[in-house]
Amino acid sequence: MFLISFLLSFVLHGFAFICRKLGITLLAQRFLLRVLSSGPVPQHVAFVMDGNRRFARMHGKQVPEGHGEGYLALKRVLEICLRLRIRCVSVYAFAIDNFKRSPEEVDALMNLAQSKLLELCEHGELLDQYGVKLNVVGRTELFPDFVQAAVKRAEDLTKNNLESILNICMPYASRDEITTAVEDCVQEALSRHSTTGTDDGTNVLPMDITEDMITSHLMSMQRGSPPLDILVRTSGVTRLSDYMLWQCCEHTQLHFSPAYWPDFGLFDFVPIILQWQRAVWFGRKQATVPSTYGNRTTHSSRGRSVERKVVGRRVEVESY
Protein backbone atom coordinates (compact mmCIF):
# COMPACT_ATOMS: atom_id res chain seq x y z
CA MET A 1 0.00 0.00 0.00
CA PHE A 2 2.81 2.37 0.85
CA LEU A 3 4.54 1.72 -2.49
CA ILE A 4 1.33 2.10 -4.49
CA SER A 5 0.48 5.38 -2.75
CA PHE A 6 3.99 6.73 -3.29
CA LEU A 7 4.00 5.79 -6.98
CA LEU A 8 0.56 7.30 -7.56
CA SER A 9 1.59 10.52 -5.86
CA PHE A 10 4.80 10.67 -7.90
CA VAL A 11 2.96 10.05 -11.19
CA LEU A 12 0.29 12.68 -10.50
CA HIS A 13 2.88 15.27 -9.48
CA GLY A 14 4.79 14.61 -12.69
CA PHE A 15 1.65 14.62 -14.79
CA ALA A 16 0.54 17.97 -13.40
CA PHE A 17 4.00 19.46 -14.02
CA ILE A 18 4.09 18.25 -17.65
CA CYS A 19 0.56 19.48 -18.35
CA ARG A 20 1.38 22.89 -16.94
CA LYS A 21 4.52 23.17 -19.08
CA LEU A 22 2.81 21.99 -22.27
CA GLY A 23 -0.36 23.98 -21.74
CA ILE A 24 -2.56 20.88 -21.76
CA THR A 25 -5.54 21.81 -19.64
CA LEU A 26 -9.02 20.44 -20.35
CA LEU A 27 -8.30 16.72 -20.70
CA ALA A 28 -5.63 16.90 -18.02
CA GLN A 29 -8.03 18.55 -15.59
CA ARG A 30 -10.69 15.93 -16.18
CA PHE A 31 -8.16 13.16 -15.64
CA LEU A 32 -6.73 14.68 -12.48
CA LEU A 33 -10.14 15.41 -10.99
CA ARG A 34 -11.31 11.88 -11.68
CA VAL A 35 -8.22 10.31 -10.12
CA LEU A 36 -8.12 12.59 -7.08
CA SER A 37 -11.84 12.27 -6.35
CA SER A 38 -11.56 8.47 -6.39
CA GLY A 39 -9.51 8.61 -3.19
CA PRO A 40 -10.22 10.20 0.19
CA VAL A 41 -11.02 13.90 -0.08
CA PRO A 42 -11.07 16.62 2.59
CA GLN A 43 -14.47 17.85 3.67
CA HIS A 44 -13.47 21.44 4.49
CA VAL A 45 -10.85 23.55 2.73
CA ALA A 46 -10.25 27.23 3.47
CA PHE A 47 -8.40 29.78 1.35
CA VAL A 48 -6.71 33.07 2.17
CA MET A 49 -7.16 34.70 -1.25
CA ASP A 50 -3.98 36.77 -1.20
CA GLY A 51 -2.15 38.52 -4.03
CA ASN A 52 -4.84 40.33 -6.02
CA ARG A 53 -3.17 43.73 -5.73
CA ARG A 54 0.30 42.43 -6.55
CA PHE A 55 -1.15 40.51 -9.49
CA ALA A 56 -2.70 43.74 -10.78
CA ARG A 57 0.54 45.71 -10.44
CA MET A 58 2.53 42.93 -12.12
CA HIS A 59 0.20 43.03 -15.12
CA GLY A 60 -0.06 46.82 -15.29
CA LYS A 61 -3.69 46.86 -14.15
CA GLN A 62 -5.60 48.90 -11.62
CA VAL A 63 -6.17 47.38 -8.18
CA PRO A 64 -9.96 46.96 -8.70
CA GLU A 65 -9.17 44.92 -11.82
CA GLY A 66 -6.99 42.66 -9.71
CA HIS A 67 -9.86 42.10 -7.29
CA GLY A 68 -12.10 41.32 -10.26
CA GLU A 69 -9.63 38.68 -11.41
CA GLY A 70 -9.69 37.33 -7.87
CA TYR A 71 -13.44 36.81 -8.14
CA LEU A 72 -12.98 34.79 -11.33
CA ALA A 73 -10.39 32.69 -9.50
CA LEU A 74 -12.89 32.09 -6.70
CA LYS A 75 -15.44 30.68 -9.15
CA ARG A 76 -12.78 28.52 -10.79
CA VAL A 77 -11.40 27.12 -7.53
CA LEU A 78 -14.87 26.60 -6.08
CA GLU A 79 -15.86 24.47 -9.07
CA ILE A 80 -12.67 22.42 -8.70
CA CYS A 81 -13.45 21.79 -5.04
CA LEU A 82 -17.04 20.84 -5.75
CA ARG A 83 -16.03 18.44 -8.50
CA LEU A 84 -13.63 16.85 -6.03
CA ARG A 85 -16.59 16.34 -3.65
CA ILE A 86 -15.20 18.76 -1.06
CA ARG A 87 -18.32 19.62 0.92
CA CYS A 88 -17.33 22.94 2.49
CA VAL A 89 -15.19 25.76 1.08
CA SER A 90 -14.34 28.87 3.13
CA VAL A 91 -12.65 31.95 1.70
CA TYR A 92 -11.19 35.02 3.40
CA ALA A 93 -12.65 37.80 1.29
CA PHE A 94 -12.38 40.92 3.46
CA ALA A 95 -10.75 41.47 6.85
CA ILE A 96 -12.12 43.92 9.37
CA ASP A 97 -8.78 45.72 9.17
CA ASN A 98 -9.29 46.18 5.42
CA PHE A 99 -11.59 49.08 6.23
CA LYS A 100 -8.36 50.97 7.02
CA ARG A 101 -7.33 50.92 3.36
CA SER A 102 -7.80 53.96 1.15
CA PRO A 103 -11.43 55.10 0.77
CA GLU A 104 -11.18 54.58 -2.99
CA GLU A 105 -10.15 50.94 -2.63
CA VAL A 106 -12.72 50.23 0.10
CA ASP A 107 -15.50 51.75 -2.03
CA ALA A 108 -14.41 49.65 -5.00
CA LEU A 109 -14.40 46.51 -2.84
CA MET A 110 -17.88 47.27 -1.48
CA ASN A 111 -19.24 47.71 -5.00
CA LEU A 112 -17.51 44.50 -6.08
CA ALA A 113 -18.93 42.61 -3.10
CA GLN A 114 -22.45 43.73 -3.90
CA SER A 115 -22.33 42.97 -7.61
CA LYS A 116 -20.53 39.63 -7.34
CA LEU A 117 -22.65 38.32 -4.49
CA LEU A 118 -25.77 38.93 -6.55
CA GLU A 119 -24.15 37.59 -9.71
CA LEU A 120 -23.03 34.44 -7.93
CA CYS A 121 -26.52 33.72 -6.62
CA GLU A 122 -28.98 35.23 -9.08
CA HIS A 123 -27.14 33.64 -11.99
CA GLY A 124 -25.81 30.86 -9.82
CA GLU A 125 -25.82 27.87 -12.11
CA LEU A 126 -22.75 26.57 -10.28
CA LEU A 127 -24.33 26.92 -6.83
CA ASP A 128 -27.60 25.36 -7.99
CA GLN A 129 -25.88 22.51 -9.82
CA TYR A 130 -23.97 21.43 -6.72
CA GLY A 131 -26.56 22.49 -4.14
CA VAL A 132 -24.30 25.07 -2.51
CA LYS A 133 -25.54 27.15 0.40
CA LEU A 134 -23.79 30.51 0.61
CA ASN A 135 -23.00 31.96 4.03
CA VAL A 136 -21.45 35.35 4.67
CA VAL A 137 -19.51 34.96 7.92
CA GLY A 138 -18.41 38.06 9.78
CA ARG A 139 -19.49 41.43 11.14
CA THR A 140 -21.87 42.19 8.29
CA GLU A 141 -23.33 45.09 10.27
CA LEU A 142 -20.13 47.00 9.41
CA PHE A 143 -21.02 46.92 5.72
CA PRO A 144 -22.89 49.76 3.99
CA ASP A 145 -26.63 49.17 3.73
CA PHE A 146 -26.51 48.23 0.05
CA VAL A 147 -23.96 45.48 0.73
CA GLN A 148 -25.98 44.20 3.70
CA ALA A 149 -29.00 43.96 1.39
CA ALA A 150 -26.95 41.97 -1.13
CA VAL A 151 -25.75 39.64 1.64
CA LYS A 152 -29.30 38.96 2.78
CA ARG A 153 -30.52 38.30 -0.76
CA ALA A 154 -27.61 35.98 -1.54
CA GLU A 155 -28.18 33.94 1.61
CA ASP A 156 -31.95 33.82 1.06
CA LEU A 157 -31.55 32.58 -2.52
CA THR A 158 -29.38 29.64 -1.45
CA LYS A 159 -30.81 28.80 1.97
CA ASN A 160 -32.51 25.65 0.68
CA ASN A 161 -29.32 24.26 -0.88
CA LEU A 162 -28.13 21.52 1.46
CA GLU A 163 -25.43 19.58 -0.40
CA SER A 164 -22.43 21.90 0.00
CA ILE A 165 -21.37 25.08 1.79
CA LEU A 166 -19.53 28.19 0.66
CA ASN A 167 -18.47 30.44 3.54
CA ILE A 168 -17.44 33.90 2.39
CA CYS A 169 -15.73 35.45 5.40
CA MET A 170 -16.21 39.23 5.37
CA PRO A 171 -15.66 41.46 7.25
CA TYR A 172 -13.93 38.90 9.38
CA ALA A 173 -11.20 38.51 11.99
CA SER A 174 -10.56 35.30 13.88
CA ARG A 175 -9.81 37.05 17.16
CA ASP A 176 -13.14 38.85 16.87
CA GLU A 177 -14.89 35.54 16.16
CA ILE A 178 -13.28 33.88 19.19
CA THR A 179 -14.01 36.85 21.46
CA THR A 180 -17.64 36.92 20.39
CA ALA A 181 -17.93 33.16 20.94
CA VAL A 182 -16.52 33.45 24.48
CA GLU A 183 -18.88 36.34 25.27
CA ASP A 184 -21.83 34.26 24.04
CA CYS A 185 -20.67 31.31 26.15
CA VAL A 186 -20.52 33.47 29.27
CA GLN A 187 -23.99 34.86 28.61
CA GLU A 188 -25.33 31.35 28.07
CA ALA A 189 -23.73 30.13 31.30
CA LEU A 190 -25.13 33.09 33.24
CA SER A 191 -28.57 32.43 31.83
CA ARG A 192 -28.34 28.74 32.69
CA HIS A 193 -27.32 29.46 36.31
CA SER A 194 -30.09 32.01 36.67
CA THR A 195 -32.69 29.62 35.26
CA THR A 196 -31.65 26.64 37.39
CA GLY A 197 -31.30 28.75 40.53
CA THR A 198 -27.82 27.42 41.31
CA ASP A 199 -26.65 30.92 42.27
CA ASP A 200 -27.66 34.53 41.86
CA GLY A 201 -26.96 34.43 38.12
CA THR A 202 -23.90 36.66 38.26
CA ASN A 203 -21.08 34.13 38.63
CA VAL A 204 -19.56 31.90 35.98
CA LEU A 205 -17.16 29.16 37.05
CA PRO A 206 -14.13 28.25 34.90
CA MET A 207 -15.51 24.77 34.22
CA ASP A 208 -18.65 26.33 32.75
CA ILE A 209 -16.70 27.36 29.64
CA THR A 210 -15.33 24.41 27.69
CA GLU A 211 -13.54 23.99 24.39
CA ASP A 212 -16.55 22.40 22.72
CA MET A 213 -18.80 25.17 24.00
CA ILE A 214 -16.59 27.86 22.47
CA THR A 215 -16.34 25.89 19.23
CA SER A 216 -20.10 25.57 18.94
CA HIS A 217 -20.50 29.36 19.28
CA LEU A 218 -18.06 30.28 16.51
CA MET A 219 -19.79 32.06 13.64
CA SER A 220 -18.34 29.69 11.08
CA MET A 221 -19.29 26.57 13.03
CA GLN A 222 -22.86 27.73 13.60
CA ARG A 223 -23.33 27.57 9.83
CA GLY A 224 -22.79 23.81 9.78
CA SER A 225 -19.15 23.72 8.70
CA PRO A 226 -17.23 20.47 9.32
CA PRO A 227 -13.75 20.47 10.91
CA LEU A 228 -11.11 22.31 8.90
CA ASP A 229 -8.89 19.86 7.01
CA ILE A 230 -6.75 22.21 4.91
CA LEU A 231 -5.98 25.93 4.92
CA VAL A 232 -4.29 27.38 1.84
CA ARG A 233 -2.73 30.82 1.56
CA THR A 234 -1.62 32.06 -1.83
CA SER A 235 1.04 34.62 -2.88
CA GLY A 236 3.87 33.03 -0.88
CA VAL A 237 3.13 34.89 2.36
CA THR A 238 3.56 32.52 5.31
CA ARG A 239 1.20 33.85 7.97
CA LEU A 240 -2.46 33.31 8.82
CA SER A 241 -3.43 37.00 9.08
CA ASP A 242 -6.04 36.39 11.78
CA TYR A 243 -7.98 33.78 9.80
CA MET A 244 -9.57 30.68 11.38
CA LEU A 245 -7.02 30.54 14.21
CA TRP A 246 -9.26 28.42 16.42
CA GLN A 247 -10.21 26.07 13.59
CA CYS A 248 -6.55 25.42 12.65
CA CYS A 249 -5.97 22.63 15.12
CA GLU A 250 -5.42 18.90 15.48
CA HIS A 251 -4.55 17.61 11.99
CA THR A 252 -5.27 20.72 9.94
CA GLN A 253 -2.70 21.10 7.18
CA LEU A 254 -1.40 24.56 6.28
CA HIS A 255 -0.16 25.13 2.74
CA PHE A 256 1.51 28.27 1.39
CA SER A 257 1.42 28.50 -2.39
CA PRO A 258 3.65 30.99 -4.26
CA ALA A 259 0.94 31.63 -6.87
CA TYR A 260 -1.03 34.85 -6.65
CA TRP A 261 -4.70 34.14 -6.04
CA PRO A 262 -5.85 35.12 -9.57
CA ASP A 263 -3.32 32.59 -10.96
CA PHE A 264 -4.19 29.78 -8.55
CA GLY A 265 -5.73 26.74 -10.20
CA LEU A 266 -5.98 22.97 -10.33
CA PHE A 267 -2.29 22.34 -10.95
CA ASP A 268 -1.47 24.38 -7.84
CA PHE A 269 -4.09 22.47 -5.87
CA VAL A 270 -3.01 18.95 -6.89
CA PRO A 271 0.08 18.75 -4.60
CA ILE A 272 -2.01 20.05 -1.70
CA ILE A 273 -4.70 17.39 -2.10
CA LEU A 274 -2.05 14.69 -2.58
CA GLN A 275 -0.30 15.75 0.62
CA TRP A 276 -3.57 15.43 2.51
CA GLN A 277 -4.34 12.06 0.93
CA ARG A 278 -0.90 10.74 1.84
CA ALA A 279 -1.56 11.68 5.46
CA VAL A 280 -4.75 9.62 5.34
CA TRP A 281 -3.14 6.69 3.51
CA PHE A 282 -0.20 6.52 5.89
CA GLY A 283 -2.40 6.67 8.96
CA ARG A 284 -1.44 10.10 10.28
CA LYS A 285 -5.04 11.30 10.22
CA GLN A 286 -8.54 10.02 9.66
CA ALA A 287 -10.67 11.11 6.74
CA THR A 288 -13.23 13.63 7.94
CA VAL A 289 -16.81 12.45 8.24
CA PRO A 290 -19.30 15.14 7.14
CA SER A 291 -20.68 16.45 10.42
CA THR A 292 -20.97 19.63 12.41
CA TYR A 293 -17.70 20.57 14.09
CA GLY A 294 -19.49 21.65 17.23
CA ASN A 295 -20.72 18.10 17.77
CA ARG A 296 -17.22 16.62 17.79
CA THR A 297 -16.51 14.71 21.00
CA THR A 298 -13.33 15.19 22.96
CA HIS A 299 -11.74 13.32 25.83
CA SER A 300 -10.67 16.37 27.79
CA SER A 301 -12.17 17.15 31.17
CA ARG A 302 -14.25 20.26 31.67
CA GLY A 303 -12.36 23.33 32.76
CA ARG A 304 -9.01 22.11 31.45
CA SER A 305 -10.02 21.42 27.88
CA VAL A 306 -9.17 24.87 26.54
CA GLU A 307 -5.70 24.86 28.10
CA ARG A 308 -4.90 21.41 26.75
CA LYS A 309 -6.25 22.37 23.37
CA VAL A 310 -3.88 25.28 23.05
CA VAL A 311 -0.89 23.32 24.28
CA GLY A 312 -1.72 20.25 22.26
CA ARG A 313 -2.45 21.79 18.87
CA ARG A 314 -0.54 20.21 16.06
CA VAL A 315 -0.44 21.69 12.59
CA GLU A 316 1.25 20.27 9.54
CA VAL A 317 2.78 23.00 7.40
CA GLU A 318 3.84 22.68 3.79
CA SER A 319 5.28 25.33 1.47
CA TYR A 320 5.69 25.05 -2.27
Coordinates of C-alpha atoms in Angstrom, one line a residue:
M1 CA 0.0 0.0 0.0
F2 CA 2.8 2.4 0.9
L3 CA 4.5 1.7 -2.5
I4 CA 1.3 2.1 -4.5
S5 CA 0.5 5.4 -2.7
F6 CA 4.0 6.7 -3.3
L7 CA 4.0 5.8 -7.0
L8 CA 0.6 7.3 -7.6
S9 CA 1.6 10.5 -5.9
F10 CA 4.8 10.7 -7.9
V11 CA 3.0 10.1 -11.2
L12 CA 0.3 12.7 -10.5
H13 CA 2.9 15.3 -9.5
G14 CA 4.8 14.6 -12.7
F15 CA 1.6 14.6 -14.8
A16 CA 0.5 18.0 -13.4
F17 CA 4.0 19.5 -14.0
I18 CA 4.1 18.3 -17.6
C19 CA 0.6 19.5 -18.3
R20 CA 1.4 22.9 -16.9
K21 CA 4.5 23.2 -19.1
L22 CA 2.8 22.0 -22.3
G23 CA -0.4 24.0 -21.7
I24 CA -2.6 20.9 -21.8
T25 CA -5.5 21.8 -19.6
L26 CA -9.0 20.4 -20.4
L27 CA -8.3 16.7 -20.7
A28 CA -5.6 16.9 -18.0
Q29 CA -8.0 18.6 -15.6
R30 CA -10.7 15.9 -16.2
F31 CA -8.2 13.2 -15.6
L32 CA -6.7 14.7 -12.5
L33 CA -10.1 15.4 -11.0
R34 CA -11.3 11.9 -11.7
V35 CA -8.2 10.3 -10.1
L36 CA -8.1 12.6 -7.1
S37 CA -11.8 12.3 -6.4
S38 CA -11.6 8.5 -6.4
G39 CA -9.5 8.6 -3.2
P40 CA -10.2 10.2 0.2
V41 CA -11.0 13.9 -0.1
P42 CA -11.1 16.6 2.6
Q43 CA -14.5 17.8 3.7
H44 CA -13.5 21.4 4.5
V45 CA -10.8 23.5 2.7
A46 CA -10.3 27.2 3.5
F47 CA -8.4 29.8 1.3
V48 CA -6.7 33.1 2.2
M49 CA -7.2 34.7 -1.2
D50 CA -4.0 36.8 -1.2
G51 CA -2.2 38.5 -4.0
N52 CA -4.8 40.3 -6.0
R53 CA -3.2 43.7 -5.7
R54 CA 0.3 42.4 -6.6
F55 CA -1.2 40.5 -9.5
A56 CA -2.7 43.7 -10.8
R57 CA 0.5 45.7 -10.4
M58 CA 2.5 42.9 -12.1
H59 CA 0.2 43.0 -15.1
G60 CA -0.1 46.8 -15.3
K61 CA -3.7 46.9 -14.1
Q62 CA -5.6 48.9 -11.6
V63 CA -6.2 47.4 -8.2
P64 CA -10.0 47.0 -8.7
E65 CA -9.2 44.9 -11.8
G66 CA -7.0 42.7 -9.7
H67 CA -9.9 42.1 -7.3
G68 CA -12.1 41.3 -10.3
E69 CA -9.6 38.7 -11.4
G70 CA -9.7 37.3 -7.9
Y71 CA -13.4 36.8 -8.1
L72 CA -13.0 34.8 -11.3
A73 CA -10.4 32.7 -9.5
L74 CA -12.9 32.1 -6.7
K75 CA -15.4 30.7 -9.2
R76 CA -12.8 28.5 -10.8
V77 CA -11.4 27.1 -7.5
L78 CA -14.9 26.6 -6.1
E79 CA -15.9 24.5 -9.1
I80 CA -12.7 22.4 -8.7
C81 CA -13.4 21.8 -5.0
L82 CA -17.0 20.8 -5.7
R83 CA -16.0 18.4 -8.5
L84 CA -13.6 16.9 -6.0
R85 CA -16.6 16.3 -3.6
I86 CA -15.2 18.8 -1.1
R87 CA -18.3 19.6 0.9
C88 CA -17.3 22.9 2.5
V89 CA -15.2 25.8 1.1
S90 CA -14.3 28.9 3.1
V91 CA -12.6 32.0 1.7
Y92 CA -11.2 35.0 3.4
A93 CA -12.6 37.8 1.3
F94 CA -12.4 40.9 3.5
A95 CA -10.7 41.5 6.9
I96 CA -12.1 43.9 9.4
D97 CA -8.8 45.7 9.2
N98 CA -9.3 46.2 5.4
F99 CA -11.6 49.1 6.2
K100 CA -8.4 51.0 7.0
R101 CA -7.3 50.9 3.4
S102 CA -7.8 54.0 1.1
P103 CA -11.4 55.1 0.8
E104 CA -11.2 54.6 -3.0
E105 CA -10.2 50.9 -2.6
V106 CA -12.7 50.2 0.1
D107 CA -15.5 51.7 -2.0
A108 CA -14.4 49.7 -5.0
L109 CA -14.4 46.5 -2.8
M110 CA -17.9 47.3 -1.5
N111 CA -19.2 47.7 -5.0
L112 CA -17.5 44.5 -6.1
A113 CA -18.9 42.6 -3.1
Q114 CA -22.5 43.7 -3.9
S115 CA -22.3 43.0 -7.6
K116 CA -20.5 39.6 -7.3
L117 CA -22.7 38.3 -4.5
L118 CA -25.8 38.9 -6.6
E119 CA -24.1 37.6 -9.7
L120 CA -23.0 34.4 -7.9
C121 CA -26.5 33.7 -6.6
E122 CA -29.0 35.2 -9.1
H123 CA -27.1 33.6 -12.0
G124 CA -25.8 30.9 -9.8
E125 CA -25.8 27.9 -12.1
L126 CA -22.8 26.6 -10.3
L127 CA -24.3 26.9 -6.8
D128 CA -27.6 25.4 -8.0
Q129 CA -25.9 22.5 -9.8
Y130 CA -24.0 21.4 -6.7
G131 CA -26.6 22.5 -4.1
V132 CA -24.3 25.1 -2.5
K133 CA -25.5 27.1 0.4
L134 CA -23.8 30.5 0.6
N135 CA -23.0 32.0 4.0
V136 CA -21.5 35.4 4.7
V137 CA -19.5 35.0 7.9
G138 CA -18.4 38.1 9.8
R139 CA -19.5 41.4 11.1
T140 CA -21.9 42.2 8.3
E141 CA -23.3 45.1 10.3
L142 CA -20.1 47.0 9.4
F143 CA -21.0 46.9 5.7
P144 CA -22.9 49.8 4.0
D145 CA -26.6 49.2 3.7
F146 CA -26.5 48.2 0.0
V147 CA -24.0 45.5 0.7
Q148 CA -26.0 44.2 3.7
A149 CA -29.0 44.0 1.4
A150 CA -27.0 42.0 -1.1
V151 CA -25.7 39.6 1.6
K152 CA -29.3 39.0 2.8
R153 CA -30.5 38.3 -0.8
A154 CA -27.6 36.0 -1.5
E155 CA -28.2 33.9 1.6
D156 CA -31.9 33.8 1.1
L157 CA -31.6 32.6 -2.5
T158 CA -29.4 29.6 -1.5
K159 CA -30.8 28.8 2.0
N160 CA -32.5 25.7 0.7
N161 CA -29.3 24.3 -0.9
L162 CA -28.1 21.5 1.5
E163 CA -25.4 19.6 -0.4
S164 CA -22.4 21.9 0.0
I165 CA -21.4 25.1 1.8
L166 CA -19.5 28.2 0.7
N167 CA -18.5 30.4 3.5
I168 CA -17.4 33.9 2.4
C169 CA -15.7 35.5 5.4
M170 CA -16.2 39.2 5.4
P171 CA -15.7 41.5 7.2
Y172 CA -13.9 38.9 9.4
A173 CA -11.2 38.5 12.0
S174 CA -10.6 35.3 13.9
R175 CA -9.8 37.0 17.2
D176 CA -13.1 38.8 16.9
E177 CA -14.9 35.5 16.2
I178 CA -13.3 33.9 19.2
T179 CA -14.0 36.9 21.5
T180 CA -17.6 36.9 20.4
A181 CA -17.9 33.2 20.9
V182 CA -16.5 33.4 24.5
E183 CA -18.9 36.3 25.3
D184 CA -21.8 34.3 24.0
C185 CA -20.7 31.3 26.1
V186 CA -20.5 33.5 29.3
Q187 CA -24.0 34.9 28.6
E188 CA -25.3 31.4 28.1
A189 CA -23.7 30.1 31.3
L190 CA -25.1 33.1 33.2
S191 CA -28.6 32.4 31.8
R192 CA -28.3 28.7 32.7
H193 CA -27.3 29.5 36.3
S194 CA -30.1 32.0 36.7
T195 CA -32.7 29.6 35.3
T196 CA -31.7 26.6 37.4
G197 CA -31.3 28.7 40.5
T198 CA -27.8 27.4 41.3
D199 CA -26.6 30.9 42.3
D200 CA -27.7 34.5 41.9
G201 CA -27.0 34.4 38.1
T202 CA -23.9 36.7 38.3
N203 CA -21.1 34.1 38.6
V204 CA -19.6 31.9 36.0
L205 CA -17.2 29.2 37.0
P206 CA -14.1 28.3 34.9
M207 CA -15.5 24.8 34.2
D208 CA -18.7 26.3 32.7
I209 CA -16.7 27.4 29.6
T210 CA -15.3 24.4 27.7
E211 CA -13.5 24.0 24.4
D212 CA -16.6 22.4 22.7
M213 CA -18.8 25.2 24.0
I214 CA -16.6 27.9 22.5
T215 CA -16.3 25.9 19.2
S216 CA -20.1 25.6 18.9
H217 CA -20.5 29.4 19.3
L218 CA -18.1 30.3 16.5
M219 CA -19.8 32.1 13.6
S220 CA -18.3 29.7 11.1
M221 CA -19.3 26.6 13.0
Q222 CA -22.9 27.7 13.6
R223 CA -23.3 27.6 9.8
G224 CA -22.8 23.8 9.8
S225 CA -19.1 23.7 8.7
P226 CA -17.2 20.5 9.3
P227 CA -13.7 20.5 10.9
L228 CA -11.1 22.3 8.9
D229 CA -8.9 19.9 7.0
I230 CA -6.7 22.2 4.9
L231 CA -6.0 25.9 4.9
V232 CA -4.3 27.4 1.8
R233 CA -2.7 30.8 1.6
T234 CA -1.6 32.1 -1.8
S235 CA 1.0 34.6 -2.9
G236 CA 3.9 33.0 -0.9
V237 CA 3.1 34.9 2.4
T238 CA 3.6 32.5 5.3
R239 CA 1.2 33.9 8.0
L240 CA -2.5 33.3 8.8
S241 CA -3.4 37.0 9.1
D242 CA -6.0 36.4 11.8
Y243 CA -8.0 33.8 9.8
M244 CA -9.6 30.7 11.4
L245 CA -7.0 30.5 14.2
W246 CA -9.3 28.4 16.4
Q247 CA -10.2 26.1 13.6
C248 CA -6.5 25.4 12.7
C249 CA -6.0 22.6 15.1
E250 CA -5.4 18.9 15.5
H251 CA -4.5 17.6 12.0
T252 CA -5.3 20.7 9.9
Q253 CA -2.7 21.1 7.2
L254 CA -1.4 24.6 6.3
H255 CA -0.2 25.1 2.7
F256 CA 1.5 28.3 1.4
S257 CA 1.4 28.5 -2.4
P258 CA 3.6 31.0 -4.3
A259 CA 0.9 31.6 -6.9
Y260 CA -1.0 34.9 -6.6
W261 CA -4.7 34.1 -6.0
P262 CA -5.8 35.1 -9.6
D263 CA -3.3 32.6 -11.0
F264 CA -4.2 29.8 -8.5
G265 CA -5.7 26.7 -10.2
L266 CA -6.0 23.0 -10.3
F267 CA -2.3 22.3 -10.9
D268 CA -1.5 24.4 -7.8
F269 CA -4.1 22.5 -5.9
V270 CA -3.0 19.0 -6.9
P271 CA 0.1 18.8 -4.6
I272 CA -2.0 20.0 -1.7
I273 CA -4.7 17.4 -2.1
L274 CA -2.1 14.7 -2.6
Q275 CA -0.3 15.8 0.6
W276 CA -3.6 15.4 2.5
Q277 CA -4.3 12.1 0.9
R278 CA -0.9 10.7 1.8
A279 CA -1.6 11.7 5.5
V280 CA -4.7 9.6 5.3
W281 CA -3.1 6.7 3.5
F282 CA -0.2 6.5 5.9
G283 CA -2.4 6.7 9.0
R284 CA -1.4 10.1 10.3
K285 CA -5.0 11.3 10.2
Q286 CA -8.5 10.0 9.7
A287 CA -10.7 11.1 6.7
T288 CA -13.2 13.6 7.9
V289 CA -16.8 12.5 8.2
P290 CA -19.3 15.1 7.1
S291 CA -20.7 16.4 10.4
T292 CA -21.0 19.6 12.4
Y293 CA -17.7 20.6 14.1
G294 CA -19.5 21.7 17.2
N295 CA -20.7 18.1 17.8
R296 CA -17.2 16.6 17.8
T297 CA -16.5 14.7 21.0
T298 CA -13.3 15.2 23.0
H299 CA -11.7 13.3 25.8
S300 CA -10.7 16.4 27.8
S301 CA -12.2 17.2 31.2
R302 CA -14.2 20.3 31.7
G303 CA -12.4 23.3 32.8
R304 CA -9.0 22.1 31.5
S305 CA -10.0 21.4 27.9
V306 CA -9.2 24.9 26.5
E307 CA -5.7 24.9 28.1
R308 CA -4.9 21.4 26.8
K309 CA -6.3 22.4 23.4
V310 CA -3.9 25.3 23.1
V311 CA -0.9 23.3 24.3
G312 CA -1.7 20.3 22.3
R313 CA -2.4 21.8 18.9
R314 CA -0.5 20.2 16.1
V315 CA -0.4 21.7 12.6
E316 CA 1.3 20.3 9.5
V317 CA 2.8 23.0 7.4
E318 CA 3.8 22.7 3.8
S319 CA 5.3 25.3 1.5
Y320 CA 5.7 25.0 -2.3

